[in-house]
Coordinates of C-alpha atoms in Angstrom, one line a residue:
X1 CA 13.7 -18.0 -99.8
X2 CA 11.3 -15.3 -99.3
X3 CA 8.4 -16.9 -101.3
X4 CA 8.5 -19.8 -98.8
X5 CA 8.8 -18.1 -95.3
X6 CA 5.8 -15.5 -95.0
X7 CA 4.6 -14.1 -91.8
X8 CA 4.8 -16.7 -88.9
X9 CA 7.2 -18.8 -91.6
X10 CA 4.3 -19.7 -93.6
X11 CA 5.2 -22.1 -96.4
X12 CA 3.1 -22.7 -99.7
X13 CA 0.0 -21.4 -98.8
X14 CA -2.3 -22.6 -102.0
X15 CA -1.3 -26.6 -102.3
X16 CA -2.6 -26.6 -105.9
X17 CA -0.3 -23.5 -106.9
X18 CA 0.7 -25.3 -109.8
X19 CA -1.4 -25.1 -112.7
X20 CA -0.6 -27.6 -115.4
X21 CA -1.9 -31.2 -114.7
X22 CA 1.8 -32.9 -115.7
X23 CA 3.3 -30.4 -112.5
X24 CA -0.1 -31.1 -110.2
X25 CA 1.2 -35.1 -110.5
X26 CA 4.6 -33.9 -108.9
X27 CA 3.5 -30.9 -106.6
X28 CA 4.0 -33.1 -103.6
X29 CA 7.8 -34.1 -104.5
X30 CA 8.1 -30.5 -105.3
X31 CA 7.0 -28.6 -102.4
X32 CA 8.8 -31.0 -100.2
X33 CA 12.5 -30.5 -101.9
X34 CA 11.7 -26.7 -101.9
X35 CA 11.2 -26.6 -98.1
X36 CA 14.5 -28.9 -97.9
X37 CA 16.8 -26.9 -100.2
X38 CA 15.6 -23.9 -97.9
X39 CA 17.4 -26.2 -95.1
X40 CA 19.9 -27.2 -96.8
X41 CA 21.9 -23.9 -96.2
X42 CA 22.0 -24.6 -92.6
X43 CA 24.2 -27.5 -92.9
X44 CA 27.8 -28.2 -91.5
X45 CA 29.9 -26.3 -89.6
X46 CA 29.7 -22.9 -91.6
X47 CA 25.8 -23.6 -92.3
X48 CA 24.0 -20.5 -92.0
X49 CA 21.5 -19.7 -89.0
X50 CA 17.9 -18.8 -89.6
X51 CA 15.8 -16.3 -87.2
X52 CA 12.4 -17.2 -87.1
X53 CA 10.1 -14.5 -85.6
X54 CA 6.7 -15.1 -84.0
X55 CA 4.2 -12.7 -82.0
X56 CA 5.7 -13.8 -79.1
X57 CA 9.4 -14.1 -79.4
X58 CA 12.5 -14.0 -81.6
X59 CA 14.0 -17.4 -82.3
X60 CA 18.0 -18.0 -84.1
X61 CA 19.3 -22.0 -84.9
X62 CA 20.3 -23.9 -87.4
X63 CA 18.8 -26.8 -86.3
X64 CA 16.4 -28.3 -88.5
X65 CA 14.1 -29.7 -86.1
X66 CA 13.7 -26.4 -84.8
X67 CA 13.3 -24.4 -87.9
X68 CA 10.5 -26.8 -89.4
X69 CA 9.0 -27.0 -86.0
X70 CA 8.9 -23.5 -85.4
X71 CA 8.2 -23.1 -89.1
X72 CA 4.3 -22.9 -89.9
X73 CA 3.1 -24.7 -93.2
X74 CA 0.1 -25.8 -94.9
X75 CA 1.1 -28.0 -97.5
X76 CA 0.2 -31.9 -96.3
X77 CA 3.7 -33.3 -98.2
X78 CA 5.5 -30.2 -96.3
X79 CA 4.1 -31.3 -93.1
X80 CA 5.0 -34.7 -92.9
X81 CA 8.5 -33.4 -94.1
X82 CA 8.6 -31.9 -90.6
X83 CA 7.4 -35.0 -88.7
X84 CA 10.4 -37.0 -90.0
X85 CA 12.7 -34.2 -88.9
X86 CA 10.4 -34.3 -85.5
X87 CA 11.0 -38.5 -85.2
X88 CA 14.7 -38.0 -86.0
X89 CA 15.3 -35.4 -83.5
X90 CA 13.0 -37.6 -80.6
X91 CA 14.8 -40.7 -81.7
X92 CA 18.5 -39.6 -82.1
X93 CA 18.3 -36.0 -81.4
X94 CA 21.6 -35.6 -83.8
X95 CA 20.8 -35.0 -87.8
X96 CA 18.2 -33.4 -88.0
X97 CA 19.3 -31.4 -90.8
X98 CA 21.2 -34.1 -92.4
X99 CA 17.5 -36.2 -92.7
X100 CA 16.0 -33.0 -94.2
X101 CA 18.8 -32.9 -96.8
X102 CA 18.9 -36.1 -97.8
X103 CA 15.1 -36.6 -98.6
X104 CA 15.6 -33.5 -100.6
X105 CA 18.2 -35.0 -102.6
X106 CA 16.5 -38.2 -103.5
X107 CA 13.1 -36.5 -103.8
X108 CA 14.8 -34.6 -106.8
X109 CA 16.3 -37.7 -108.3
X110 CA 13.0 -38.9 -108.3
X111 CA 11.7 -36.2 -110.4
X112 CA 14.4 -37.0 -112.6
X113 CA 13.5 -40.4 -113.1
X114 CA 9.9 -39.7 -113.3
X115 CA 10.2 -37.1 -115.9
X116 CA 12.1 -39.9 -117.9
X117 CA 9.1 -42.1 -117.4
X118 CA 10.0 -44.4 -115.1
X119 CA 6.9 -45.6 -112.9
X120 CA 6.7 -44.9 -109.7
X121 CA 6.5 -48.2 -108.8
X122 CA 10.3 -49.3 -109.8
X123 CA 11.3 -46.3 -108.5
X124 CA 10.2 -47.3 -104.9
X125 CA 11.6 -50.9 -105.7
X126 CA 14.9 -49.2 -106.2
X127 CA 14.8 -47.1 -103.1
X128 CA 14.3 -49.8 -100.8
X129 CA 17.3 -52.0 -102.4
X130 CA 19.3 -48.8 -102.2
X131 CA 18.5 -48.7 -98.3
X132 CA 19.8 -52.3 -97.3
X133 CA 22.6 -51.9 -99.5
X134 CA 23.0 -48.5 -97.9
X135 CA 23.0 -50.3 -94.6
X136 CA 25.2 -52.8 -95.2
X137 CA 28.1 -50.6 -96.7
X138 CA 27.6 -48.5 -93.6
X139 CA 28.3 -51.1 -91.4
X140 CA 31.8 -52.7 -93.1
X141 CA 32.8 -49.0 -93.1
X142 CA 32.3 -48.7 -89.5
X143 CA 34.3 -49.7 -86.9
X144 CA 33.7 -50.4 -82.9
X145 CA 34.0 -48.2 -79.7
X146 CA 35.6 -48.5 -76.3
X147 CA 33.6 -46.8 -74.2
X148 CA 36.6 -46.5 -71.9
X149 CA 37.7 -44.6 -73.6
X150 CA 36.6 -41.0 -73.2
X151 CA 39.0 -39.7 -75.8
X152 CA 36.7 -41.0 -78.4
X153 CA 33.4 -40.2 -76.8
X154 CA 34.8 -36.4 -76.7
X155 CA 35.6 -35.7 -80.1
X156 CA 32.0 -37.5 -81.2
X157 CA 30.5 -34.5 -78.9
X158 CA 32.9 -32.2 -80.3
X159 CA 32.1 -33.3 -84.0
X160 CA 28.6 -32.7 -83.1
X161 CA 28.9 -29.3 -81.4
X162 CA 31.0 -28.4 -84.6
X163 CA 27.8 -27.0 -86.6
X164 CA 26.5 -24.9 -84.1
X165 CA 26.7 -21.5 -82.9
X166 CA 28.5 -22.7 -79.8
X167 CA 31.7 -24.4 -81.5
X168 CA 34.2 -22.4 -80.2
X169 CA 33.2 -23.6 -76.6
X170 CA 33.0 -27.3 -77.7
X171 CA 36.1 -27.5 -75.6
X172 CA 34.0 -26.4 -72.6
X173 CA 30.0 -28.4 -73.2
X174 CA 31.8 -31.4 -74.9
X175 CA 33.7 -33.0 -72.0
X176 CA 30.6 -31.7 -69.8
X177 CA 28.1 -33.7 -72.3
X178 CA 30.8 -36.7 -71.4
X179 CA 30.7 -36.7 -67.7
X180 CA 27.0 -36.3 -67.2
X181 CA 26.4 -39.3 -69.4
X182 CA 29.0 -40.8 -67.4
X183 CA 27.6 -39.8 -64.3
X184 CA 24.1 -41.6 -64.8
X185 CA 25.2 -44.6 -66.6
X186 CA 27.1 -47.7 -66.1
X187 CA 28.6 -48.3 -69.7
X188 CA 29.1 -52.1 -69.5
X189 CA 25.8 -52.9 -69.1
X190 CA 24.0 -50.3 -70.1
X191 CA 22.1 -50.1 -73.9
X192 CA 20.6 -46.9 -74.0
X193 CA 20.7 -43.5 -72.0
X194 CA 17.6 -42.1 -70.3
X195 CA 18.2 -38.4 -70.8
X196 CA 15.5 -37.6 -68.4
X197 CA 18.0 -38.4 -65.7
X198 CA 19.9 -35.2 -66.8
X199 CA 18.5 -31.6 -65.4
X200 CA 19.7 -28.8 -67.5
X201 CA 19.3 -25.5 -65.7
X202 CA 19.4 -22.1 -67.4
X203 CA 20.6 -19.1 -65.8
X204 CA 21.3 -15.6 -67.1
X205 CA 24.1 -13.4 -66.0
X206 CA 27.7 -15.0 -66.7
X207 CA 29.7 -16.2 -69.8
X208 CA 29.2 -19.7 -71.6
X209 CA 32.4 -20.8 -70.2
X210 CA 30.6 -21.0 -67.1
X211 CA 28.8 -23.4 -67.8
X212 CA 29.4 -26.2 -65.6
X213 CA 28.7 -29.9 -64.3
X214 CA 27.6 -29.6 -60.5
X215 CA 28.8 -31.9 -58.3
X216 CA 25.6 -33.9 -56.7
X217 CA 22.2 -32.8 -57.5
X218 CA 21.1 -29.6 -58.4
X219 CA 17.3 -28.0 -58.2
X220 CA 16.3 -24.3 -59.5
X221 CA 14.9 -23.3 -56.1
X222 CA 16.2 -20.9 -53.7
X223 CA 16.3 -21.5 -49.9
X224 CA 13.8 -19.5 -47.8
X225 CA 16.2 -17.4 -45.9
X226 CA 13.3 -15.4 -43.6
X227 CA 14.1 -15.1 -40.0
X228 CA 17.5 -16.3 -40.1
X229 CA 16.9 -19.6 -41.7
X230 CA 19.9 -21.8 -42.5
X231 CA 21.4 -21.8 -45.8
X232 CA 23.6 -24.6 -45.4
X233 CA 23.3 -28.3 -43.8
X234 CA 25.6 -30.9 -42.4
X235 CA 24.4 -34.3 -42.6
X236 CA 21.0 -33.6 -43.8
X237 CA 18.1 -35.5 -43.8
X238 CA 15.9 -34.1 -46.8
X239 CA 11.5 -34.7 -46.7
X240 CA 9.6 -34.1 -49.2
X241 CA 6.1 -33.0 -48.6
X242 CA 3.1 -33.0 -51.0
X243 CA 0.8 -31.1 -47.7
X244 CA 0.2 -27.6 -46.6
X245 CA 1.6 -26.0 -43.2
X246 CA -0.8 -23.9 -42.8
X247 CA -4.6 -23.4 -41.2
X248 CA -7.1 -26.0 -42.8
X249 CA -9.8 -25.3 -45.0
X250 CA -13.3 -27.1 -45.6
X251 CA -13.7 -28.2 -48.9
X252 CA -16.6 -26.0 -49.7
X253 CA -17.2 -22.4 -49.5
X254 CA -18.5 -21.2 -45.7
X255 CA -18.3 -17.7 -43.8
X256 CA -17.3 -17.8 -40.3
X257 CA -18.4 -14.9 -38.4
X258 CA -16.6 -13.7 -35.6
X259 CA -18.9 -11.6 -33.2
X260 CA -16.2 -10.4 -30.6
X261 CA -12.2 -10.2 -29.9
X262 CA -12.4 -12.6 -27.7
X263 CA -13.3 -15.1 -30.3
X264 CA -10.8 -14.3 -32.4
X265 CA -8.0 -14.5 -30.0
X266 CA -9.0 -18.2 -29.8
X267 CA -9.3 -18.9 -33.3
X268 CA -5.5 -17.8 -33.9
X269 CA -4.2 -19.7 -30.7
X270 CA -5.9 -22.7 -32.3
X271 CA -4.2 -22.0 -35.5
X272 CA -0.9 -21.2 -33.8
X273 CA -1.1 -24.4 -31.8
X274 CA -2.3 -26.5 -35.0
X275 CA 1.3 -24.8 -36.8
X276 CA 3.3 -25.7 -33.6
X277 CA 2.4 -29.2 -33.8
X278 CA 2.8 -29.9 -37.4
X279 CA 6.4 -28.0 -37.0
X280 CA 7.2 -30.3 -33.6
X281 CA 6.0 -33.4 -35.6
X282 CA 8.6 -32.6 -38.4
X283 CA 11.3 -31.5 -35.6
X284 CA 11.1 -34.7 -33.6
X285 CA 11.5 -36.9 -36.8
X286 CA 15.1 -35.5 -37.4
X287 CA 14.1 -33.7 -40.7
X288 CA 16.5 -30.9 -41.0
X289 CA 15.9 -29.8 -44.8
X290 CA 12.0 -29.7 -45.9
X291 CA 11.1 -29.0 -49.6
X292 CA 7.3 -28.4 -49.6
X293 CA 5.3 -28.4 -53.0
X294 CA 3.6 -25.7 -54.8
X295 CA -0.3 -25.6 -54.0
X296 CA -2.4 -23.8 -55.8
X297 CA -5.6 -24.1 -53.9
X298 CA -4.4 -22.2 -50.7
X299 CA -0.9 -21.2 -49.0
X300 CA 1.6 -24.2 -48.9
X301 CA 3.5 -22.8 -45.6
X302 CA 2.8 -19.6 -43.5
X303 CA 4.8 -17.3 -42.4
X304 CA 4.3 -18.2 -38.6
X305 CA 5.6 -21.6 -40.0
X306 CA 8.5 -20.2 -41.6
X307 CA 9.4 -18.4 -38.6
X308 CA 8.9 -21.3 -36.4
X309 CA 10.8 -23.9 -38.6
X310 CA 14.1 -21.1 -38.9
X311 CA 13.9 -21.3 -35.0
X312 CA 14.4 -24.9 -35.3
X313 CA 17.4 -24.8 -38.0
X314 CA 14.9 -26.3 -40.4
X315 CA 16.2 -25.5 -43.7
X316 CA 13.1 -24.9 -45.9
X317 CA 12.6 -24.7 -50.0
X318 CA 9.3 -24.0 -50.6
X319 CA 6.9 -24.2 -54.3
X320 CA 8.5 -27.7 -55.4
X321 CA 6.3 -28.0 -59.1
X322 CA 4.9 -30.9 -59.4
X323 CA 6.3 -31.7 -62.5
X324 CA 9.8 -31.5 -60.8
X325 CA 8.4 -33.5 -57.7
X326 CA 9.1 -36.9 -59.7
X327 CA 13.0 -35.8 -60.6
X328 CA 13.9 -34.5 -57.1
X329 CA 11.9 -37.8 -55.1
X330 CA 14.0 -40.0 -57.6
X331 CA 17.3 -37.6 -57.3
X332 CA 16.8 -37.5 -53.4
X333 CA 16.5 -40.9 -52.5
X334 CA 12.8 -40.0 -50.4
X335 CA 9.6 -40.7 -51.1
X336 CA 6.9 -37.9 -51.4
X337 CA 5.0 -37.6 -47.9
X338 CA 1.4 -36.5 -48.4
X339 CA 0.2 -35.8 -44.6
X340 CA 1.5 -35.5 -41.3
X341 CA 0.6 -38.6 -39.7
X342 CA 2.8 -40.8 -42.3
X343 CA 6.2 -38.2 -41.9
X344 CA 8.8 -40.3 -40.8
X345 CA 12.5 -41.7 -41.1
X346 CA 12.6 -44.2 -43.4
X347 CA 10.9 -41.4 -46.4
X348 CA 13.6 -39.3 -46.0
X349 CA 16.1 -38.7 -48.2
X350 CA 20.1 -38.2 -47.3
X351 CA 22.7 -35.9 -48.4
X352 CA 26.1 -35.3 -46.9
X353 CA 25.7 -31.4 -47.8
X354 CA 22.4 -29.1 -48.8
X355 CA 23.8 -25.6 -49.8
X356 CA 22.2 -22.3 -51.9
X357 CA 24.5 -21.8 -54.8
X358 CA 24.3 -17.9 -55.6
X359 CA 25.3 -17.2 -59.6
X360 CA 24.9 -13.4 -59.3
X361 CA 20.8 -12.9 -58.6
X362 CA 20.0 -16.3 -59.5
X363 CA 20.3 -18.7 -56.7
X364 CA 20.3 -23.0 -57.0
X365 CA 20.2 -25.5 -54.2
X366 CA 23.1 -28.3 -54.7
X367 CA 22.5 -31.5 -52.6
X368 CA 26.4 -33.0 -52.4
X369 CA 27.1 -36.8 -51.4
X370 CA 23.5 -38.2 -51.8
X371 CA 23.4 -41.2 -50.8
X372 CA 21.5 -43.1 -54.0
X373 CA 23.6 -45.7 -54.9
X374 CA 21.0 -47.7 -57.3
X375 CA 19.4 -44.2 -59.0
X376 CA 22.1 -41.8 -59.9
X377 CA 21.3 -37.5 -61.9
X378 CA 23.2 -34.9 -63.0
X379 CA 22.5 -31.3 -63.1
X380 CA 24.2 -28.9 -65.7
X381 CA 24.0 -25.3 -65.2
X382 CA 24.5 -23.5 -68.1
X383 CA 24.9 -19.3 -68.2
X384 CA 24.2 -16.5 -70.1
X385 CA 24.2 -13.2 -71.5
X386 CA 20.5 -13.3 -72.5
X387 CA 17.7 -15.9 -73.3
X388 CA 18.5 -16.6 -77.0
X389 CA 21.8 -17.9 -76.0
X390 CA 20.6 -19.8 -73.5
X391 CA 18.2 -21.6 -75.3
X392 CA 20.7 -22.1 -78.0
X393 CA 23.2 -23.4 -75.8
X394 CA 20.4 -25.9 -74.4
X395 CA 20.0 -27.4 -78.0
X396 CA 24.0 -27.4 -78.4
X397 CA 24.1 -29.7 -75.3
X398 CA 21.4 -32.1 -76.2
X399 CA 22.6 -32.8 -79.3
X400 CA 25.6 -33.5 -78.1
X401 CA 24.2 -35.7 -75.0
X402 CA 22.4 -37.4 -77.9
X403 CA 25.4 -38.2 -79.9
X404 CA 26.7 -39.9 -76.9
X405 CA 23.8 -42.0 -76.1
X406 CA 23.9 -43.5 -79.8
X407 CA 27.4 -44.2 -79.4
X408 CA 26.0 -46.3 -76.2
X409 CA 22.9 -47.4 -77.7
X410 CA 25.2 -48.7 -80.9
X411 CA 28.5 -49.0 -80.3
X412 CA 30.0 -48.0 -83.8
X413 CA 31.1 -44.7 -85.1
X414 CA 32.1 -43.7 -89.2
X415 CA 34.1 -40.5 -90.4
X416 CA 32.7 -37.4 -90.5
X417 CA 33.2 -34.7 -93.3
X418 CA 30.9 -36.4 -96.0
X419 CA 33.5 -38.9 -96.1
X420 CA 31.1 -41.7 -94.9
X421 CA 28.3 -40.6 -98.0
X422 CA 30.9 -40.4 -100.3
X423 CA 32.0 -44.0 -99.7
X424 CA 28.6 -45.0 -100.0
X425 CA 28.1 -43.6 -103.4
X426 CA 31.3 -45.2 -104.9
X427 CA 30.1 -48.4 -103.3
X428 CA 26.8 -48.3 -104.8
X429 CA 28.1 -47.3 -108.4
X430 CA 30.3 -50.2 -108.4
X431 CA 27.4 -52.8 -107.2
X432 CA 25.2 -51.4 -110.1
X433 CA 27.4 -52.6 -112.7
X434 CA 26.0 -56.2 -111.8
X435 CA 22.5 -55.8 -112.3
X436 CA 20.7 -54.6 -115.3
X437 CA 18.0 -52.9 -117.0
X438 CA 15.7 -49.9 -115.2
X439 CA 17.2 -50.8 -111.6
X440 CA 21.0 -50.6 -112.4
X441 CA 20.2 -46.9 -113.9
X442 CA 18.2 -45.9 -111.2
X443 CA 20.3 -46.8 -108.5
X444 CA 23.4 -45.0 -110.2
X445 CA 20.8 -41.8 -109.8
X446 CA 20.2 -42.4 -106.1
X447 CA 24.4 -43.1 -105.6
X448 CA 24.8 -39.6 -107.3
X449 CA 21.8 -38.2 -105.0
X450 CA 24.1 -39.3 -101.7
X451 CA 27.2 -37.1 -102.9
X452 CA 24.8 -34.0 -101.7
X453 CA 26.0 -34.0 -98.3
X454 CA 29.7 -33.1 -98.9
X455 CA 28.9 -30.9 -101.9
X456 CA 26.9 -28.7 -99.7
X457 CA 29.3 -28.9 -96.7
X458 CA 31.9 -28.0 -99.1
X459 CA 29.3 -25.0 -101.1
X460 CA 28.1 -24.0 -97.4
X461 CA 32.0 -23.3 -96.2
X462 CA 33.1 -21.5 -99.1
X463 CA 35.4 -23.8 -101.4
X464 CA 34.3 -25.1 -104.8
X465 CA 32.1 -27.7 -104.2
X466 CA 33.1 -29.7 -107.6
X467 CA 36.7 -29.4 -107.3
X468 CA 36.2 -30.6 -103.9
X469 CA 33.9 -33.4 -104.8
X470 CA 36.4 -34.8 -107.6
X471 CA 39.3 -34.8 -105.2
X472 CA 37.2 -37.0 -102.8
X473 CA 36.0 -39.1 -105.3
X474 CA 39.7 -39.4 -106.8
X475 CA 40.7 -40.8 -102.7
X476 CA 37.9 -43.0 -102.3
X477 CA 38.5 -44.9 -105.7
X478 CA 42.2 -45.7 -104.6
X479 CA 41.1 -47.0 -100.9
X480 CA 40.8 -44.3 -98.8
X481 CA 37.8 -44.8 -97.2
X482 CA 37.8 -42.0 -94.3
X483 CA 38.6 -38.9 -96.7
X484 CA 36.7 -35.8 -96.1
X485 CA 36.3 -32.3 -96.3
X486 CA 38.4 -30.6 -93.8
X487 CA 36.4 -27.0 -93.0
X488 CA 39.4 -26.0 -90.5
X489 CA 42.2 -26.6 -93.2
X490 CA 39.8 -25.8 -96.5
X491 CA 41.4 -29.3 -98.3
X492 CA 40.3 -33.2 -98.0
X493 CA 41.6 -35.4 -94.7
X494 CA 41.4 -38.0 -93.4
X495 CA 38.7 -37.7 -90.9
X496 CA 39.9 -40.4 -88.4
X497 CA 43.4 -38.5 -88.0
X498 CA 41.5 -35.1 -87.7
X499 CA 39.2 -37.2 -85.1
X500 CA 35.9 -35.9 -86.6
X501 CA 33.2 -38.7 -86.4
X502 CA 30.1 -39.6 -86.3
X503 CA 27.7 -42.4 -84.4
X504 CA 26.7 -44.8 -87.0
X505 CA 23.3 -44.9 -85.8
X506 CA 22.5 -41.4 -86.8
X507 CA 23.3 -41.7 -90.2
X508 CA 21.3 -45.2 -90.2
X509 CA 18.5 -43.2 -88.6
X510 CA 18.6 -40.4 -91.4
X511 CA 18.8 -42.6 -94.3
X512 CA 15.9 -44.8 -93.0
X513 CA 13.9 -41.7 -92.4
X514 CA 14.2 -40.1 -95.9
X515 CA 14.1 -43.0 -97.5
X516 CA 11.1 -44.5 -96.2
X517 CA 9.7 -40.9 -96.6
X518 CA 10.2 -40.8 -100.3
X519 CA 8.6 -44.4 -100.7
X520 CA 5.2 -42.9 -98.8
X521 CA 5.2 -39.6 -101.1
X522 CA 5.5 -41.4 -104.2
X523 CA 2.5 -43.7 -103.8
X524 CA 0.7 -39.9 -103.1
X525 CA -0.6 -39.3 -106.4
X526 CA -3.0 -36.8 -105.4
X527 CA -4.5 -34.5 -102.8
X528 CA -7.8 -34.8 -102.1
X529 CA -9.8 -32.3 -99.7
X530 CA -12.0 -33.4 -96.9
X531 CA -15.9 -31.6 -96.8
X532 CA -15.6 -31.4 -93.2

């Protein structure tokens, strides 16, 4: 391990390390099932974490997408290695690893078959008859969903969660993951999840098991409590403003000089009297909650306006980012309100409660009973010893959001366990007794190359991986087609019973991936450096 990950994980830093011209042919396939074998301890519930230090801060997964993203290379076949990793994790957001794996595992069946002197070209024939077939057996091994039932959609979060460093609280983010998808989508109708719709806020102080699913809407944005402003609303009508309350400015640079006191008494009565008209503008429309946007070209709300507004049981919440500016507008039901002369009624948004949560220092505001019956959020605050854990609990929590929104996208789920790969490969063997020559041996090499997923679940958890294998192998030849390796019980299960599975589209998505991967490296049959 330690001649792949230098300083700043740098991998392979010379791409033409290898010296003879037979090994310079392969260096690509090489290179890229070194970097995956590195991965490959990481996988399944007792896969190993890795800490990946930078100059800025100290990272600890065992996600793939986030160790080869976090990773830095320099070999091109290494590279692209991480972009499928990168589209798996956009795409699906579950399997990373299991992508990475798997193109490691065919990449060195490849060099197999090469070495025997097979051509490239049949190879890559082979692969992409291995993929539909791959599909199709995936499919009649499958079977459909209720997404009624909630039962199901847990343990496909808790499967997920299983793996990571959280699993002993995948009773706690699991039926969290649930309701929030629950929250924002109608599953009748609906064919995909936007996750967008979900705010995850991270807050330190607090155990993981307080981690919880607020009811309504929740920003990270205190209320302004100066001169005994409210902290809680009744019936609130909520405006959004993208303008300053406070003294205009011309929009180039000037100096006023002010000779006497006199004249300056007047200047701050007029900008007292311009303050009091903006706030008695915004009183008389019946807002009663104002959340005013950050401005970074002068102060977005004085302190004479903050006085002024308290007086008037205004609640305020002031430096709204503009990047959160589209979630809260969309949560809120209001429209953005760029000047004065346009604030009125029919922008504001309408909640039945505005409070300030308090978790220890940290403080939230939670809008309850919005009314947004065509546009619905959640918010999910998770807590926190420290930031490592908080970040890691973050990626615990979209994965598992993102196992739920395949199971909506494609409403099919297989075993878990390996039990799914090893079905595959017995399937496979059997269909290449019917054809013949290069291709039938071939694909009997990329069957074997699919049993890599339970041997290393099984060599990552402690048992003995072939021992293991043979018994699974022994089930799936009599029938049983959901068979796989039990980590809790150290034997092979049925993985139905046990109710650990898996959405079918992630392991469609991985094996499309690292398949279609291998195909591009092996038409690579050399490197060639740019002069510029």
């Amino acid at each position: 391990m330690e001649k792949f990950f230098k300083k700043k994980n740098s991998i392979v830093k010379n791409p033409n390390f290898l010296s003879d011209e037979k090994n310079q042919d392969f260096s690509n396939l090489i290179i890229s099932k070194a970097v995956s074998d590195s991965i490959r301890t990481s996988l399944g519930p007792h896969g190993m974490d890795k800490i990946i230090i930078s100059d800025e801060e100290i990272l600890i997964t065992n996600d793939g997408a986030t160790i080869l993203e976090n990773a830095q290379f320099q070999h091109p076949a290494a590279k692209m290695l991480v972009n499928i990793s990168k589209s798996q994790d956009r795409e699906i957001g579950d399997g990373t690893t299991t992508v990475v794996v798997l193109t490691g595992s065919f990449l060195g069946t490849c060099l197999n078959l090469l070495k025997k002197g097979i051509v490239r070209r049949n190879i890559a024939q082979t692969l992409q008859n291995f993929l539909k077939k791959v599909e199709e057996i995936l499919i009649n091994i499958s079977f459909p969903v209720n997404l009624d039932n909630k039962e199901i959609l847990f343990n496909a979060a808790v499967s997920s969660l299983e793996s990571k460093v959280f699993s002993v609280h995948s009773y706690i983010l699991a039926p969290i993951a649930v309701n929030s998808i629950l929250k924002i989508t109608d599953c009748e109708s609906a064919s995909d999840v936007n996750l967008s719709n979900i705010k995850i806020i991270k807050k330190i102080g607090g155990i993981i098991e307080q981690t919880e699913l607020l009811e309504g809407i929740g920003i990270n944005y205190p209320v302004v409590k100066s001169y005994g402003g409210p902290i809680k609303i009744k019936q609130a009508k909520i405006a959004l403003i993208q303008f300053c309350l406070s003294p205009p400015i011309t929009d180039i640079e000037n100096v006023v000089v002010i000779e006497n006191y006199l004249s300056m008494d007047k200047v701050l009565k007029e900008e007292k009297e311009y303050i009091l008209g903006l706030c008695r503008k915004i009183k008389s429309s019946g807002c009663n909650v104002l959340l005013v946007q950050k401005s970074i070209l002068r102060e977005s709300i004085t302190t004479f306006c903050f006085q002024v507004l308290s007086q008037m049981k205004i609640m305020i919440i002031q430096d709204i980012e503009r990047d959160d500016i589209s979630f809260i507008a969309d949560s809120l039901g209001c429209t953005p309100i760029v000047d004065i002369e346009s604030f009125s009624q029919d922008k504001f948004g309408k909640a039945k409660i505005v409070e300030e949560k308090s978790f220890l220092s940290e403080k939230i505001t939670n809008f309850i009973g919005v009314y947004r019956p065509f546009f619905r959020t959640a918010t999910i605050v998770i807590r926190g010893s420290n930031h490592l854990l908080l970040e890691e609990a973050e990626r615990s929590l979209h994965d598992a959001l993102c196992v739920i929104r395949s199971i909506i996208r494609r409403r099919f789920l297989i075993s878990g366990g390996g039990s799914a790969e090893m079905e595959v490969s017995i399937h496979l063997k059997q269909y290449s007794k019917g054809i013949t020559g290069i291709n039938s041996f071939c694909m009997v090499s990329f069957a074997n190359s699919m049993e890599i997923i339970p041997y290393t679940l099984a060599e990552n958890a402690g048992f003995e991986p072939i021992h293991i294998i043979s018994q699974l192998k022994k089930f799936h030849i009599a029938g049983e087609k959901t068979v796989g390796i039990n980590i809790r019980k150290g034997t092979v299960t049925d993985m139905v019973h046990e109710n650990i599975i898996s959405p079918l589209l992630v392991t469609t998505s991985a094996m499309n991936l690292a398949v279609e991967f291998v195909i591009q490296l092996l038409k690579i049959d050399q490197i060639i450096e740019s002069i510029c």
